[in-house]
Amino acid sequence: MAEKRGYGQFCPVALAAEVLAERWTPLVVRELLCGSVRFNDLQRGLPRMSPALLGQRLRKLQLDGVIERRQAGGRWEYTLTPSGRELSSIIEAMGSWAQRWLRHDLVDPRNLDPDLLMWDIRRNVVGHMPDRGRRYVTEFNLSGLPIKKRSYWLVVDGGNVDLCYKAPGFDVDLFVTATLLSLTEIWLGHLSISDATANGCLLLDGSNEDVAAFRSWFVLSTFASLGRQPTGQSELSGGAAQPGSAKRRDDGYGQIPR
């Protein structure tokens, strides 16, 4: 017997859940809202989702009228319909809620992903990198990780920003060294760049100009503004805000090894 789909309720929440509550679907919508339109780019924002499952979710969203699929330049692209774009406030509310009530879980080791973090950083810095009239390269070194996941390069050339997973062979202008935990906390707004550099969680190596410019082009997460505010739990208990993770670790996730 075929499994019956849906909740069988007239409740608007139930009908919305039939579309959005399926595993991975909200994250697919998140990626589309962030500007990914091609399958490969969607995969880079969802590195732990299989291509087959991503294809299934895209087809379901298309049937539900959330996205449309069209050819552009000989390649297929996925774009949000007006119905899909209206989900922006829902996805934003989910992220804001997690920043207030699940902040420590956000940086639990099982949730840390260097590929996703660097992809998020890459797309956030587009349009913010200074135009130097030449190629500009930043190397990120994530200490404590396996060699294959330790180094990434952002290459800015002619207004384009590429994320490289292997050394591109160009001179590096700025070296950024941190643990995966610390860089994730900085990007989420749990840890300020000033505090991270002061306590040795973030090392910037380059000219004075390049080190100073890092603060302007390193654009944080959409939800970073909530990252330095009190958590919901601290407000309920009347305690002071405790930004960042509840415990810092020195096992490759906390401070940079000396």
Coordinates of C-alpha atoms in Angstrom, one line a residue:
M1 CA 0.0 0.0 0.0
A2 CA 1.3 3.4 -1.0
E3 CA 2.1 5.7 1.9
K4 CA -0.5 8.4 2.4
R5 CA 1.0 11.8 2.0
G6 CA 0.0 14.8 4.0
Y7 CA -1.5 15.4 7.4
G8 CA -5.1 15.5 6.3
Q9 CA -5.8 18.7 8.1
F10 CA -7.2 22.0 6.9
C11 CA -4.8 23.9 9.2
P12 CA -2.5 26.3 7.3
V13 CA 0.4 25.2 9.4
A14 CA -0.2 21.6 8.4
L15 CA -0.3 22.4 4.7
A16 CA 2.8 24.6 4.9
A17 CA 4.6 21.7 6.8
E18 CA 3.8 19.3 3.9
V19 CA 5.9 21.5 1.7
L20 CA 8.6 22.7 4.0
A21 CA 9.0 20.2 6.8
E22 CA 10.6 17.5 4.7
R23 CA 14.3 16.8 5.6
W24 CA 16.7 19.1 3.8
T25 CA 13.9 21.2 2.1
P26 CA 14.3 24.3 4.2
L27 CA 18.1 24.2 3.5
V28 CA 17.5 24.0 -0.2
V29 CA 15.2 27.0 0.0
R30 CA 17.9 28.8 2.1
E31 CA 20.5 28.2 -0.7
L32 CA 18.1 29.5 -3.3
L33 CA 17.4 32.6 -1.2
C34 CA 21.2 33.1 -0.9
G35 CA 21.5 33.3 -4.7
S36 CA 22.5 29.8 -5.8
V37 CA 20.7 28.9 -9.0
R38 CA 22.7 26.0 -10.5
F39 CA 22.8 22.5 -9.3
N40 CA 26.5 22.4 -8.6
D41 CA 26.3 25.6 -6.5
L42 CA 23.4 24.2 -4.6
Q43 CA 25.5 21.2 -3.8
R44 CA 28.4 23.3 -2.6
G45 CA 26.0 24.9 0.0
L46 CA 24.7 21.4 0.9
P47 CA 27.9 19.3 1.0
R48 CA 26.3 16.5 3.1
M49 CA 23.2 16.1 0.9
S50 CA 23.4 13.5 -1.9
P51 CA 22.9 14.7 -5.5
A52 CA 20.1 12.2 -5.9
L53 CA 18.2 13.6 -2.9
L54 CA 18.8 17.2 -4.0
G55 CA 17.3 16.4 -7.3
Q56 CA 14.2 14.9 -5.6
R57 CA 13.7 17.9 -3.4
L58 CA 14.1 20.3 -6.3
R59 CA 11.5 18.4 -8.3
K60 CA 9.1 18.4 -5.3
L61 CA 9.6 22.2 -4.8
Q62 CA 8.9 22.7 -8.5
L63 CA 5.6 20.7 -8.3
D64 CA 4.6 22.7 -5.2
G65 CA 5.1 26.0 -7.2
V66 CA 8.0 27.2 -5.0
I67 CA 10.7 27.1 -7.7
E68 CA 10.9 27.0 -11.5
R69 CA 13.5 25.4 -13.7
R70 CA 14.6 27.1 -16.9
Q71 CA 17.5 27.0 -19.3
A72 CA 20.0 29.9 -19.3
G73 CA 23.1 29.9 -21.5
G74 CA 22.6 26.2 -22.2
R75 CA 22.5 25.3 -18.6
W76 CA 19.6 24.6 -16.2
E77 CA 18.9 27.1 -13.4
Y78 CA 16.5 27.0 -10.5
T79 CA 14.9 30.2 -9.4
L80 CA 12.3 31.0 -6.7
T81 CA 8.8 31.9 -7.7
P82 CA 6.9 34.7 -5.9
S83 CA 5.7 31.9 -3.6
G84 CA 9.2 30.8 -2.9
R85 CA 10.6 34.3 -2.3
E86 CA 7.9 34.9 0.3
L87 CA 9.5 32.1 2.3
S88 CA 12.4 34.4 3.1
S89 CA 10.9 35.7 6.3
I90 CA 10.2 32.1 7.5
I91 CA 13.8 30.9 6.8
E92 CA 15.1 34.1 8.5
A93 CA 12.9 33.5 11.5
M94 CA 14.2 29.9 11.9
G95 CA 17.8 31.1 11.8
S96 CA 17.1 33.9 14.3
W97 CA 15.4 31.5 16.7
A98 CA 18.4 29.1 16.5
Q99 CA 20.7 32.0 17.4
R100 CA 18.7 32.8 20.5
W101 CA 17.8 29.3 21.7
L102 CA 20.3 26.8 20.2
R103 CA 23.5 28.9 20.1
H104 CA 25.8 26.3 21.7
D105 CA 24.5 23.6 19.4
L106 CA 25.4 25.7 16.3
V107 CA 29.1 25.2 17.1
D108 CA 28.9 21.7 18.3
P109 CA 31.7 19.7 16.6
R110 CA 29.2 17.5 14.8
N111 CA 27.8 20.6 13.1
L112 CA 31.1 22.2 12.0
D113 CA 31.9 21.9 8.3
P114 CA 34.9 23.7 6.8
D115 CA 33.6 23.3 3.2
L116 CA 30.2 24.9 4.0
L117 CA 31.8 27.6 6.1
M118 CA 34.2 28.7 3.3
W119 CA 31.5 28.6 0.7
D120 CA 29.3 30.8 2.9
I121 CA 32.3 33.2 3.4
R122 CA 33.0 33.3 -0.3
R123 CA 29.5 34.3 -1.3
N124 CA 29.2 36.9 1.5
V125 CA 32.4 38.7 0.5
V126 CA 31.4 39.0 -3.2
G127 CA 31.0 42.7 -3.8
H128 CA 32.9 43.7 -0.7
M129 CA 36.4 42.9 -1.6
P130 CA 38.4 46.0 -2.5
D131 CA 39.3 46.6 -6.1
R132 CA 43.1 46.6 -6.2
G133 CA 43.4 46.6 -9.9
R134 CA 45.1 43.2 -9.7
R135 CA 44.7 39.7 -8.5
Y136 CA 44.3 39.4 -4.7
V137 CA 44.7 36.2 -2.8
T138 CA 43.7 35.3 0.8
E139 CA 44.8 31.9 2.2
F140 CA 42.7 30.5 5.1
N141 CA 44.4 27.9 7.3
L142 CA 42.2 25.9 9.6
S143 CA 44.5 24.4 12.2
G144 CA 43.7 21.0 13.7
L145 CA 41.9 19.6 10.7
P146 CA 43.1 16.9 8.3
I147 CA 45.4 18.2 5.6
K148 CA 42.8 17.9 2.8
K149 CA 40.4 20.2 4.8
R150 CA 42.9 22.6 6.3
S151 CA 43.6 25.2 3.6
Y152 CA 41.4 27.2 1.3
W153 CA 42.1 30.2 -1.0
L154 CA 39.9 33.1 -2.0
V155 CA 41.1 34.5 -5.3
V156 CA 39.7 37.9 -6.4
D157 CA 40.3 38.8 -10.0
G158 CA 38.4 41.3 -12.1
G159 CA 35.5 41.5 -9.7
N160 CA 35.1 37.7 -9.5
V161 CA 35.7 35.8 -6.2
D162 CA 36.7 32.1 -6.6
L163 CA 37.0 29.6 -3.8
C164 CA 39.9 27.2 -4.4
Y165 CA 40.4 23.9 -2.5
K166 CA 43.9 23.5 -3.9
A167 CA 46.7 26.0 -4.0
P168 CA 46.1 28.2 -7.1
G169 CA 49.8 28.9 -7.6
F170 CA 49.5 32.6 -7.0
D171 CA 51.3 34.8 -4.4
V172 CA 49.3 35.2 -1.2
D173 CA 48.6 38.7 0.1
L174 CA 46.9 37.7 3.4
F175 CA 47.2 34.6 5.6
V176 CA 44.2 33.9 7.9
T177 CA 44.8 31.3 10.5
A178 CA 42.2 30.0 13.0
T179 CA 40.6 26.8 14.2
L180 CA 37.4 25.7 12.5
L181 CA 35.5 26.5 15.7
S182 CA 36.9 30.0 16.1
L183 CA 36.3 31.0 12.5
T184 CA 32.8 29.6 12.7
E185 CA 32.1 31.6 15.9
I186 CA 33.4 34.7 14.3
W187 CA 31.3 34.3 11.2
L188 CA 28.2 33.6 13.3
G189 CA 28.8 36.7 15.4
H190 CA 29.5 34.8 18.6
L191 CA 33.1 36.0 18.8
S192 CA 34.3 39.4 17.6
I193 CA 37.3 39.8 15.3
S194 CA 38.9 42.0 17.9
D195 CA 38.5 39.5 20.7
A196 CA 39.6 36.6 18.5
T197 CA 42.9 38.4 17.5
A198 CA 43.5 39.5 21.1
N199 CA 43.1 36.0 22.6
G200 CA 45.1 34.3 19.8
C201 CA 42.1 32.5 18.2
L202 CA 42.6 34.4 14.9
L203 CA 46.0 35.3 13.4
L204 CA 46.2 37.7 10.4
D205 CA 49.5 37.8 8.5
G206 CA 50.1 40.3 5.8
S207 CA 50.8 44.0 5.2
N208 CA 49.2 46.5 7.6
E209 CA 46.9 47.6 4.9
D210 CA 45.7 44.0 4.2
V211 CA 45.2 43.2 7.8
A212 CA 43.2 46.4 8.4
A213 CA 41.1 45.7 5.3
F214 CA 40.1 42.2 6.4
R215 CA 37.5 43.7 8.8
S216 CA 35.8 45.5 6.0
W217 CA 35.5 42.7 3.5
F218 CA 35.0 39.7 5.8
V219 CA 31.2 40.0 5.9
L220 CA 29.5 37.9 8.6
S221 CA 26.5 35.7 8.5
T222 CA 23.0 37.2 8.0
F223 CA 22.3 36.2 11.6
A224 CA 25.5 37.5 13.1
S225 CA 23.8 40.6 14.6
L226 CA 22.0 38.3 17.0
G227 CA 25.2 36.4 17.9
R228 CA 26.4 38.9 20.4
Q229 CA 23.0 39.4 22.1
P230 CA 21.8 37.5 25.1
T231 CA 20.5 34.0 24.5
G232 CA 16.9 33.2 25.3
Q233 CA 18.0 31.1 28.2
S234 CA 20.1 33.8 29.7
E235 CA 17.2 36.3 29.5
L236 CA 14.9 33.8 31.3
S237 CA 17.5 33.2 34.1
G238 CA 18.3 36.9 34.4
G239 CA 21.9 36.3 33.7
A240 CA 24.4 38.2 31.5
A241 CA 24.8 37.3 27.9
Q242 CA 27.4 34.6 27.2
P243 CA 28.4 35.1 23.6
G244 CA 29.9 32.1 21.7
S245 CA 30.0 28.5 22.9
A246 CA 29.5 27.6 26.5
K247 CA 33.0 26.0 26.7
R248 CA 36.1 26.7 24.7
R249 CA 38.2 23.7 23.7
D250 CA 41.9 23.2 23.2
D251 CA 41.6 20.0 21.2
G252 CA 41.9 21.4 17.7
Y253 CA 38.6 23.2 18.0
G254 CA 39.6 26.0 20.4
Q255 CA 42.7 28.1 20.5
I256 CA 45.4 27.8 17.7
P257 CA 48.1 25.4 18.9
R258 CA 51.4 27.1 19.6

